Short mmCIF file of C-alpha atoms in Angstrom, two decimals:
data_model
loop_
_atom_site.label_atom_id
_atom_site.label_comp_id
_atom_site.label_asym_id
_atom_site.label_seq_id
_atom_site.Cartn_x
_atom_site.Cartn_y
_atom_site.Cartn_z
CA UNK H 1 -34.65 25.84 103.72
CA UNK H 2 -37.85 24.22 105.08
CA UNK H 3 -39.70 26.97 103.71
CA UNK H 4 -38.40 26.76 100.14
CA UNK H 5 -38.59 23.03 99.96
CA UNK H 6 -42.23 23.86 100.88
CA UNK H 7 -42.66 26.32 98.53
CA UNK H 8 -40.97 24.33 95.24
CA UNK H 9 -42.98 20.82 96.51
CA UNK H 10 -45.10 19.92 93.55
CA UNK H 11 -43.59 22.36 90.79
CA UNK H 12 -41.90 20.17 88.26
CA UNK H 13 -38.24 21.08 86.87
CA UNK H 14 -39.88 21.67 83.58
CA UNK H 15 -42.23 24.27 84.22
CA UNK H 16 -39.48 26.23 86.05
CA UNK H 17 -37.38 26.03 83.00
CA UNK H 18 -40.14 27.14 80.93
CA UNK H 19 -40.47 29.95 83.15
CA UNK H 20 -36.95 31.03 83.50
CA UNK H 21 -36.45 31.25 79.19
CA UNK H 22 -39.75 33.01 79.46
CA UNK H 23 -38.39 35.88 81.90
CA UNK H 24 -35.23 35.34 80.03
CA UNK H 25 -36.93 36.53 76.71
CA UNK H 26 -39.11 39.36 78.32
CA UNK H 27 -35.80 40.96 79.58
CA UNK H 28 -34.01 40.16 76.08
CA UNK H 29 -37.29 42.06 74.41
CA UNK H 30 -37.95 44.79 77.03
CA UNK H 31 -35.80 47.30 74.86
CA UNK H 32 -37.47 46.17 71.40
CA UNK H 33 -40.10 47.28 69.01
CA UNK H 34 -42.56 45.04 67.68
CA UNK H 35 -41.01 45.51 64.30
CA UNK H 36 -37.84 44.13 65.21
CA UNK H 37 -39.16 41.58 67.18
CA UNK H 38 -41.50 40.40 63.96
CA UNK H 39 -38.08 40.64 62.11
CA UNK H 40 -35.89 39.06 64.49
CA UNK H 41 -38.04 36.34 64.15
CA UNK H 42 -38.62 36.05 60.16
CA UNK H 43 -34.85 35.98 60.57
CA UNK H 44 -34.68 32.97 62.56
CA UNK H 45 -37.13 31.32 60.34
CA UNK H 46 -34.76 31.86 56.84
CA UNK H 47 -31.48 31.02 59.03
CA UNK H 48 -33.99 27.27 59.84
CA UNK H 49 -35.37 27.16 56.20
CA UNK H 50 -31.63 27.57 54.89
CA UNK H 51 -30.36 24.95 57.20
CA UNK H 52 -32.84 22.83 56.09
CA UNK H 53 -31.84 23.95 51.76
CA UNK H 54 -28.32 23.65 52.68
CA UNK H 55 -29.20 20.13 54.36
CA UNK H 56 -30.98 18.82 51.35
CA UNK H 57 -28.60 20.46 48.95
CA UNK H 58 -25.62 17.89 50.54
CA UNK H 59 -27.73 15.36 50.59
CA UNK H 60 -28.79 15.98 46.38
CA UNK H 61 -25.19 16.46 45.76
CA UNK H 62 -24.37 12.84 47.61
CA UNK H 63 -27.13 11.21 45.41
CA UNK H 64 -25.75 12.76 42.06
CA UNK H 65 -22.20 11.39 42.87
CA UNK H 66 -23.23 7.99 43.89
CA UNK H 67 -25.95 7.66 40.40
CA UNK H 68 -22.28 9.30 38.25
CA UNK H 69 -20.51 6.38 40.15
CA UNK H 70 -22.71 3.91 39.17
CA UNK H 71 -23.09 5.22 35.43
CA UNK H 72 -19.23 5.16 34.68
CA UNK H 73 -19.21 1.59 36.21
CA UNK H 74 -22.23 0.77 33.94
CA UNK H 75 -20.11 2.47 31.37
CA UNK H 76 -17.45 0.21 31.90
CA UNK H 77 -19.06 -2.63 31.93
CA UNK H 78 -20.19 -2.28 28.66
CA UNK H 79 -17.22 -0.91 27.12
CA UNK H 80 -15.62 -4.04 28.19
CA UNK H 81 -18.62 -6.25 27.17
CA UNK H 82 -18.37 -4.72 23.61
CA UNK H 83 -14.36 -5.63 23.60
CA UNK H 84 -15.42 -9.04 24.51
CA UNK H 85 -17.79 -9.54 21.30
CA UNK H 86 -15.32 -8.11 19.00
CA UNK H 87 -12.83 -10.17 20.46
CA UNK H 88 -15.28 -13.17 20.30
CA UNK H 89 -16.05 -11.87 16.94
CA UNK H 90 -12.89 -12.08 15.20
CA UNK H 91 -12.19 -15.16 16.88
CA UNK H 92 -15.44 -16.84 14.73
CA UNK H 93 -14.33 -15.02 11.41
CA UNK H 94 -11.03 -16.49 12.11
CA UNK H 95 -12.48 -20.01 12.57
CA UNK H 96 -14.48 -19.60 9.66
CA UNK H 97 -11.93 -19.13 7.25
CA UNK H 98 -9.96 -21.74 8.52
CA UNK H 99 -13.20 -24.10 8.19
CA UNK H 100 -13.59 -23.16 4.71
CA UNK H 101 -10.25 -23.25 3.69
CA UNK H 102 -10.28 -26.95 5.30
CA UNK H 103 -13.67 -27.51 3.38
CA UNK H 104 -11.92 -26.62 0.02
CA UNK H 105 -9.20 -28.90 1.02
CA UNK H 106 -11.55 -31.53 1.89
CA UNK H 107 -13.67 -30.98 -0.96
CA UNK H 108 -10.35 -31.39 -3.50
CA UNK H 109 -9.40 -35.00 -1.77
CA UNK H 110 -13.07 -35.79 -2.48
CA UNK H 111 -13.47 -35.15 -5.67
CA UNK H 112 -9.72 -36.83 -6.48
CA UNK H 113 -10.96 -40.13 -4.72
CA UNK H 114 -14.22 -40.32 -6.24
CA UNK H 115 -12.37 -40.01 -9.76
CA UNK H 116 -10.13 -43.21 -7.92
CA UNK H 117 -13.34 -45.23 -6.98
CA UNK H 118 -15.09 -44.36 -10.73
CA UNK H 119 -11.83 -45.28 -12.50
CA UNK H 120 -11.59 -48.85 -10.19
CA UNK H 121 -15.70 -49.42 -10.63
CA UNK H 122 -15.77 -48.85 -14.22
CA UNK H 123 -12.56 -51.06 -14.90
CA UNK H 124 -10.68 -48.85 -16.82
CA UNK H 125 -7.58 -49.24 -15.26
CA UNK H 126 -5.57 -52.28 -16.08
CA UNK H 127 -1.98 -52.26 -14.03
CA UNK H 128 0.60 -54.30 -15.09
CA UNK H 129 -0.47 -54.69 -18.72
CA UNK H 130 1.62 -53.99 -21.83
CA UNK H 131 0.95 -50.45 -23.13
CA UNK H 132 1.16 -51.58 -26.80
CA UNK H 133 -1.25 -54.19 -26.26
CA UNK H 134 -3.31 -51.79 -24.63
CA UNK H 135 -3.60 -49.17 -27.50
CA UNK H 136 -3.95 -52.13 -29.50
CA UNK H 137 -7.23 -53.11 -28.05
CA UNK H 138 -8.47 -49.12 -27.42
CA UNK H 139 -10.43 -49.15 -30.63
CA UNK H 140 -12.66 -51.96 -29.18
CA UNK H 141 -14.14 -49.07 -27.66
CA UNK H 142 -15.43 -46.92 -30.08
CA UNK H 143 -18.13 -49.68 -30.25
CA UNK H 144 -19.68 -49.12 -27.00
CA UNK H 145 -19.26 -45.51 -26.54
CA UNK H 146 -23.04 -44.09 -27.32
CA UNK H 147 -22.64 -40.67 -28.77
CA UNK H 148 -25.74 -38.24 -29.55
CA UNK H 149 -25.86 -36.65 -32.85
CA UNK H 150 -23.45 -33.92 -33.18
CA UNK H 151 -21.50 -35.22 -30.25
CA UNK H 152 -17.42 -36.50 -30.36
CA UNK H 153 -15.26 -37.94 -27.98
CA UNK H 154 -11.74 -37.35 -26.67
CA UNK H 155 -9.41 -40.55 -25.79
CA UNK H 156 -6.90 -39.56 -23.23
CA UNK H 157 -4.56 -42.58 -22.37
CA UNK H 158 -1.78 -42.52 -19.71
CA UNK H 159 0.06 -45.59 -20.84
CA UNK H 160 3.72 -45.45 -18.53
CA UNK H 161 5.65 -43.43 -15.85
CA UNK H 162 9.02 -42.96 -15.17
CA UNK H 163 10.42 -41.47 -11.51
CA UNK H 164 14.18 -40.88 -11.51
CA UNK H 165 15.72 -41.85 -8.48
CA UNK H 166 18.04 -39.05 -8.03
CA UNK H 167 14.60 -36.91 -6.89
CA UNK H 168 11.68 -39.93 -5.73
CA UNK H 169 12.35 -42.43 -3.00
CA UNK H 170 11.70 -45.85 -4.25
CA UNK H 171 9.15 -46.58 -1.96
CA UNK H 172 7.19 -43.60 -2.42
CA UNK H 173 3.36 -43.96 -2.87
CA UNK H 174 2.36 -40.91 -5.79
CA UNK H 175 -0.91 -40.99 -8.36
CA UNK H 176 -1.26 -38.54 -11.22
CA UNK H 177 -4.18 -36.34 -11.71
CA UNK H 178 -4.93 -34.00 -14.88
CA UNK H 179 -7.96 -31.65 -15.85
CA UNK H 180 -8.68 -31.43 -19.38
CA UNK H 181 -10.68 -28.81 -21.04
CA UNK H 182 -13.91 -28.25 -18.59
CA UNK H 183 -14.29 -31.68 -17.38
CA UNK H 184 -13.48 -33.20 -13.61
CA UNK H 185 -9.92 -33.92 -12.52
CA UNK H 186 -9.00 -36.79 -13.29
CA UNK H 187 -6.86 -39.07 -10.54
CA UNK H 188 -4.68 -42.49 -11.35
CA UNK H 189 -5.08 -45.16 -8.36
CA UNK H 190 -1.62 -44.94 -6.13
CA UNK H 191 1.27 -46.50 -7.56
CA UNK H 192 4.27 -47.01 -5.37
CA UNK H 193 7.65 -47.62 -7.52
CA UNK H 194 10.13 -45.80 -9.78
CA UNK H 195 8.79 -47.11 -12.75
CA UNK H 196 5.24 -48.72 -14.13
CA UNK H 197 2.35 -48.99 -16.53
CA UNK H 198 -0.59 -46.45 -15.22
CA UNK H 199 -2.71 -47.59 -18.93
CA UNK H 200 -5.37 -45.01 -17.59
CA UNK H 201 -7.68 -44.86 -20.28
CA UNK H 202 -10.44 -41.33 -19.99
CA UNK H 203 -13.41 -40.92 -22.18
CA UNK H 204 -14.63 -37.65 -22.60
CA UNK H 205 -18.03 -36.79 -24.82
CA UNK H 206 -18.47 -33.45 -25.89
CA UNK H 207 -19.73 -31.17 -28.88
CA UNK H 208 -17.00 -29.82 -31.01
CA UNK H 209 -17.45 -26.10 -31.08
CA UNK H 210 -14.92 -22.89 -31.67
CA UNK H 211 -14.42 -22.65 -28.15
CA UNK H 212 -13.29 -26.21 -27.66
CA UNK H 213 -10.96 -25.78 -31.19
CA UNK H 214 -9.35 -22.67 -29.57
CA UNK H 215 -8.93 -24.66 -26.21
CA UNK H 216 -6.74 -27.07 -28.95
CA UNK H 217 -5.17 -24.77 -30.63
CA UNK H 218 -4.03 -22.28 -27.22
CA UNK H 219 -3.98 -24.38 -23.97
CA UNK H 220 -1.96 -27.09 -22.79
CA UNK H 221 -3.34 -29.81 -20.54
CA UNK H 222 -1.32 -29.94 -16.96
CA UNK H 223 -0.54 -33.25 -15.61
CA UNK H 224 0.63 -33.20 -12.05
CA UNK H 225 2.88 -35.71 -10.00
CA UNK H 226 1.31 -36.30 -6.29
CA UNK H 227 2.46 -38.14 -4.27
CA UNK H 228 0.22 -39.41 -1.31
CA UNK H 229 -0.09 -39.64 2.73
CA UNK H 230 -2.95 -41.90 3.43
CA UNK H 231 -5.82 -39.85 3.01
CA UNK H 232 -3.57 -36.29 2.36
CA UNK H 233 -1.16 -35.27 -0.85
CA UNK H 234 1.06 -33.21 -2.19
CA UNK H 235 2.59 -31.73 -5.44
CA UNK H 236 5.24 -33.25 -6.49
CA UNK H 237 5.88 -31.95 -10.12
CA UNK H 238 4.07 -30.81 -13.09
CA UNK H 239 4.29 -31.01 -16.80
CA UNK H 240 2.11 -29.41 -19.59
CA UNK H 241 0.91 -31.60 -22.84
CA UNK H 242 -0.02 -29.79 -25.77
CA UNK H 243 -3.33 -31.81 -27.67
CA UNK H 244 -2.77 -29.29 -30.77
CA UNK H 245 -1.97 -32.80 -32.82
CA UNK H 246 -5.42 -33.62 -32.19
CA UNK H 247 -6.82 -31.21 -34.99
CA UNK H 248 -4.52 -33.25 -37.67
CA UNK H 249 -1.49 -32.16 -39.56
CA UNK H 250 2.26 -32.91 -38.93
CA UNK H 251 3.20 -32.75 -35.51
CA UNK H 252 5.13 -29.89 -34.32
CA UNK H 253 6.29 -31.22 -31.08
CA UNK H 254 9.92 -33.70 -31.20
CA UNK H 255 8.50 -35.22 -28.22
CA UNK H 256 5.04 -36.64 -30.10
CA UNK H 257 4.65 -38.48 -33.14
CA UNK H 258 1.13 -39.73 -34.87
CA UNK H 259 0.14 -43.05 -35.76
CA UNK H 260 -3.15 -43.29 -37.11
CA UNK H 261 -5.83 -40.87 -35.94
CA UNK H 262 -3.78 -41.15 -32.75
CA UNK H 263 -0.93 -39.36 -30.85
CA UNK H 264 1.43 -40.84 -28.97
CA UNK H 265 3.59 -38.68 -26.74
CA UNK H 266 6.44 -37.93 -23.75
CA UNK H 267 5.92 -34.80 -21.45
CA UNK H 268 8.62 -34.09 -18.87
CA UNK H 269 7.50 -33.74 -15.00
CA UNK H 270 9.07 -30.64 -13.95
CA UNK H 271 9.93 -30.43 -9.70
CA UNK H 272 7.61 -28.44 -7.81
CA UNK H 273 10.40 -27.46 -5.68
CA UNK H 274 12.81 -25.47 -8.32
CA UNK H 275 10.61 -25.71 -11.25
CA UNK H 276 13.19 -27.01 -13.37
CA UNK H 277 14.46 -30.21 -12.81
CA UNK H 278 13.04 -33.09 -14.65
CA UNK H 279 12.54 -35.67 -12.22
CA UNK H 280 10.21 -38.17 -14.40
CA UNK H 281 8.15 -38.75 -17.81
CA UNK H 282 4.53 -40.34 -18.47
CA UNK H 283 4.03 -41.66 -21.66
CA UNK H 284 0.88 -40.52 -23.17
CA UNK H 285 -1.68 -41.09 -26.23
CA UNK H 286 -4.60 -39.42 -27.18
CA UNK H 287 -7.70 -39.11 -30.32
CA UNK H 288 -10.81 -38.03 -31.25
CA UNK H 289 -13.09 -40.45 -31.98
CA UNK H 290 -14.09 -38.77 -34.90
CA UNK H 291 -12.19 -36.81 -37.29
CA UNK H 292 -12.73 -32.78 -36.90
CA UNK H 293 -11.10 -32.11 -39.81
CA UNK H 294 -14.16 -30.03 -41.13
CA UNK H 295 -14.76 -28.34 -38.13
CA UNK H 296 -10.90 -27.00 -37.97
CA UNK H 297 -11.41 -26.17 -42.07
CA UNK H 298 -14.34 -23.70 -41.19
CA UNK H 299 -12.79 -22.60 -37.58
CA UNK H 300 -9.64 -21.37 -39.91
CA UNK H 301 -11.36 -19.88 -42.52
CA UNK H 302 -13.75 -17.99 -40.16
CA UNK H 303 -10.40 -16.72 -38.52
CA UNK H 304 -8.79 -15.98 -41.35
CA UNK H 305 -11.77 -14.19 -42.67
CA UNK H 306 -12.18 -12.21 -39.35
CA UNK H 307 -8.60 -11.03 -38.89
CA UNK H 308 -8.65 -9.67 -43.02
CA UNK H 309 -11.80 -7.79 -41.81
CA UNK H 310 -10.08 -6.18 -39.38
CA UNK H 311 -7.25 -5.60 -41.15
CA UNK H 312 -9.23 -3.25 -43.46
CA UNK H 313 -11.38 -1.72 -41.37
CA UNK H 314 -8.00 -0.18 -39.53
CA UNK H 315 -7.17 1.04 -43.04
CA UNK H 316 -3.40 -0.94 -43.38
CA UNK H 317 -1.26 1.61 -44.84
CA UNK H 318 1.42 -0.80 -45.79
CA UNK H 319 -0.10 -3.61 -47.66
CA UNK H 320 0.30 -3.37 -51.15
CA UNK H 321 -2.76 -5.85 -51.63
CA UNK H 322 -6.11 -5.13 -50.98
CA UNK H 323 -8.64 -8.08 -50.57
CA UNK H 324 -12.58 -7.61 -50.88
CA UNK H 325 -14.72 -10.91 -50.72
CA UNK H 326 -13.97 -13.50 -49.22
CA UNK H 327 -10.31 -14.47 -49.08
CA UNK H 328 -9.10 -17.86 -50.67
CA UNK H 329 -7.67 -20.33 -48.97
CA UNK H 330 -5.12 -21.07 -51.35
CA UNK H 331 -3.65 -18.55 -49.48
CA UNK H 332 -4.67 -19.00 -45.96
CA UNK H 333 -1.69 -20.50 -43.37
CA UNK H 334 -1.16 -20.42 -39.81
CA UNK H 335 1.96 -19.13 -37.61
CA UNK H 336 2.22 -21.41 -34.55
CA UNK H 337 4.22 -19.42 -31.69
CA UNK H 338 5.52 -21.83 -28.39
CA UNK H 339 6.69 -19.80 -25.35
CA UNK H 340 8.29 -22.87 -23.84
CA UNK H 341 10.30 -21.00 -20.83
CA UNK H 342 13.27 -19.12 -19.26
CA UNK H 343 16.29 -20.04 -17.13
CA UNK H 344 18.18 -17.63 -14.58
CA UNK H 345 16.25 -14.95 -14.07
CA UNK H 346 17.57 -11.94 -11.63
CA UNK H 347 15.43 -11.13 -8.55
CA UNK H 348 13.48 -7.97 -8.80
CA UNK H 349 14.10 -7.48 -5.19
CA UNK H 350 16.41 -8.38 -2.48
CA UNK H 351 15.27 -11.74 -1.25
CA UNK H 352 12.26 -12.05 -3.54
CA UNK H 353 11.80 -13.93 -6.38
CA UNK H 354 9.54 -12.72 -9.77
CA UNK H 355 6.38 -13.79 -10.60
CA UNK H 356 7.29 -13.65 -14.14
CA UNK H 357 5.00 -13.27 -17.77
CA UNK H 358 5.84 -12.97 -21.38
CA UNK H 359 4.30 -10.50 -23.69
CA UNK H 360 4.98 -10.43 -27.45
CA UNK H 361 3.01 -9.15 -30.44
CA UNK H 362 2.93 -10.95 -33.68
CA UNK H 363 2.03 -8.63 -36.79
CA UNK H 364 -1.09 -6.91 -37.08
CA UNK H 365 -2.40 -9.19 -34.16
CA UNK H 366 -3.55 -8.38 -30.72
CA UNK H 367 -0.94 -8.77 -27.87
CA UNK H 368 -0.52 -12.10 -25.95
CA UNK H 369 0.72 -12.84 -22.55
CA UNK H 370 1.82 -16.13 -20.72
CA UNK H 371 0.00 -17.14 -17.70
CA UNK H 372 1.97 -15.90 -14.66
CA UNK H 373 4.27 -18.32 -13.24
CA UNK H 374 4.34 -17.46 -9.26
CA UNK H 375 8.01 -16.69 -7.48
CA UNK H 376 10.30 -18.35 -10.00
CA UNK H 377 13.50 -17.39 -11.68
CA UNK H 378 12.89 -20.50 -14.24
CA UNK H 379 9.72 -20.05 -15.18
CA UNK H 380 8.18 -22.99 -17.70
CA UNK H 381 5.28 -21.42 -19.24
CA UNK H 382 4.05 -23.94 -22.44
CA UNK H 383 2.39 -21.28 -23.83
CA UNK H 384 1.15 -21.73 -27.18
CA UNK H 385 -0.78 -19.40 -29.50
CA UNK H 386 -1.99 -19.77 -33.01
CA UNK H 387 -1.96 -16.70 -35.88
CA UNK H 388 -4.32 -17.39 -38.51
CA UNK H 389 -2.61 -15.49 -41.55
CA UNK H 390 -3.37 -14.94 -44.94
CA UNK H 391 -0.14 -14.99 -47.16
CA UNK H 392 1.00 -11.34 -49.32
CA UNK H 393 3.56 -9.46 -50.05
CA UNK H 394 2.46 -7.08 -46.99
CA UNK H 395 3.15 -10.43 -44.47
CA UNK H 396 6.10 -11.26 -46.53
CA UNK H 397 7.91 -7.66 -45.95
CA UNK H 398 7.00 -8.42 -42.24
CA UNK H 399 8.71 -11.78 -42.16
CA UNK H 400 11.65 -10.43 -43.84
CA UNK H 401 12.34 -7.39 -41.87
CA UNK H 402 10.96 -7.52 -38.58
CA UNK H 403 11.64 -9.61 -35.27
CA UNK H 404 8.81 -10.76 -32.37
CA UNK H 405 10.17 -9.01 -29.60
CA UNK H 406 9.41 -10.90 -26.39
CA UNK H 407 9.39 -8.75 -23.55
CA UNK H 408 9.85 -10.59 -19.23
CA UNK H 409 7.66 -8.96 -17.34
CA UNK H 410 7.21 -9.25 -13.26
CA UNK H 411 3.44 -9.39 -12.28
CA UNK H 412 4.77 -7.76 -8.97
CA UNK H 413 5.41 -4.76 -10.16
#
């Protein structure tokens, strides 16, 4: 033991276990070629450089999973940021409608106030007076109204009103506005009471052309019932006047009668809410300033003349006259058809009411149509429309033997 202790002092652990994988290898080799040896070891060196590929390789793989982990998350996130501005999206679109429709509303109360404040600042409004001793004092007027050359006026006068009390609180604040031809509305100041003198008094300069004759002759002017909240309204009833009178002649309406160069008149305010109950009147008058007497004579005869022209350019089989030239007016007249309205209509469909229209052909003339009168099964329509005619034995016959068939039709279907 002494002697080995001797023998092993100063010979590190190391070097012995160097030496004992060294012998370990020679006896491990002593049977081998070189060749295998050389190939033993090329072997060992794939089996480390696939360790280290197969290493890597994991390590790759980790990397793709965690970038595909982040990319879906990335995906998400903007799948949901897109949601977000279409959701934010719509929201805007939906506050921008509702912005303009409040604009429009807005914009309507303006425009019916400023026609208040104009009506107040100009003094044209005179409550409380006597409406005979108002028209009385109208023609005053005609003095200070400046008109250019080739320019009239039209006088529209709302002298009285009449609520009944069956369908208006007594206390009830209301103001009537109207729109005639292509002019502003025009608004009444608020009245509060059943029953009172408006004596609104409109001037409206214009130029007296064909268009504004056939306005005359076809349209009726709407007058509407509102009846106010402070700064907000809401339509009470309606009623149409007819300013046909205006172009002269006898008066085909029971409800107006002439007195001069003017028209004085009654027009029925029809409910909002049913569309047929009459719940008030308002007394009207209206002129022209000057007499278009002449410009209706040539409007007619240009009609007239037009509507033979066509006549006999679609070759009229049945008329036993033929004209050439220009026609006379001895024998020039005018049919005046009123499509006033209808009463108890059926539903078109279960629980909803017709929009209805009326169609109906006169003669040899185009057809005409009613404006549409929304969800109502008592429609009032005041429709009128003028036939320029030329009289023979061809319109006689028609007279005679045929009927103007008026046909109800539903603009729903």
């Amino acid at each position: 033991k002494q002697w080995y202790q001797r023998r092993v002092r100063g010979i590190e652990v190391a070097e012995l276990e160097q030496a004992l994988v060294y012998i370990k290898n020679r006896r491990a080799n002593l049977g081998a070629t070189p060749d295998e040896t050389k190939l033993k070891r090329e072997i060992e060196d794939l089996r480390a450089v696939n360790l280290e590929l197969v290493h890597d390789l994991e390590k790759t793989q980790k990397l793709l999973a965690l970038q595909e982990n982040i990319k879906q998350e990335y995906k998400g996130m903007v799948d949901r940021g897109k949601l977000d501005v279409d959701k934010v999206k719509d929201e805007y679109e939906i506050q921008l409608r509702d912005q303009a429709r409040l604009i429009d509303i807005k914009h309507d109360k303006i425009r019916k106030l400023e026609s208040q404040l104009n009506n107040y600042l100009n003094k044209r409004v005179k409550l409380g007076e006597d409406p005979v001793e108002l028209l009385g004092n109208l023609n005053s007027f005609d003095d200070d109204l400046q008109l250019k050359d080739g320019e009239n006026a039209v006088e529209i006068v709302l002298l009285q009103v009449e609520l009944s009390a069956s369908f208006v609180p007594p206390t009830v604040d209301t103001f009537i506005s109207f729109d005639f031809f292509d002019f502003e509305t025009t608004v009444t100041p608020t009245m509060t009471g059943l029953k009172g003198n408006v004596n609104l008094q409109a001037i409206f300069p214009l130029v007296v052309t064909d268009f504004f004759i056939h306005y005359l002759r076809t349209y009726s002017m709407v007058i509407e019932l509102n009846r106010a909240f402070g700064l907000d309204h809401t339509l009470m009833a309606a009623g149409m006047i007819s300013l046909r009178e205006l172009m002269g002649g006898v008066s085909g309406s029971t409800n107006v009668r002439r007195d001069g160069d003017r028209i004085i008149g009654l027009v029925d305010l029809v409910s909002a809410d049913d569309n047929v109950s009459v719940i008030g009147t308002v007394q009207f008058s209206a002129r022209m300033v000057k007499s278009i007497s002449e410009e209706v004579r040539i409007y007619q005869n240009r009609a007239t003349a037009i509507s033979l022209t066509s006549n006999n350019a679609l070759g009229n089989s049945t008329s036993s006259v033929k004209y050439t030239g220009t026609p006379s007016t001895s024998n020039a007249n005018e049919l005046i058809v009123r499509v006033l309205s209808c009463k108890n209509l059926l539903p078109t469909r279960a629980g909803l009411n017709p929009s209805p229209f009326i169609l109906h052909q006169f003669y040899e003339f185009p057809e005409q149509d009613t404006p549409v009168v929304e969800d109502s099964l008592n429609p009032v329509f005041q429709s009128v429309n003028s036939y320029p005619v030329q009289v023979n034995p061809s319109l006689e016959e028609y007279i005679n033997s045929d009927n103007i068939v008026f046909l109800v039709l539903d603009d729903r279907d």
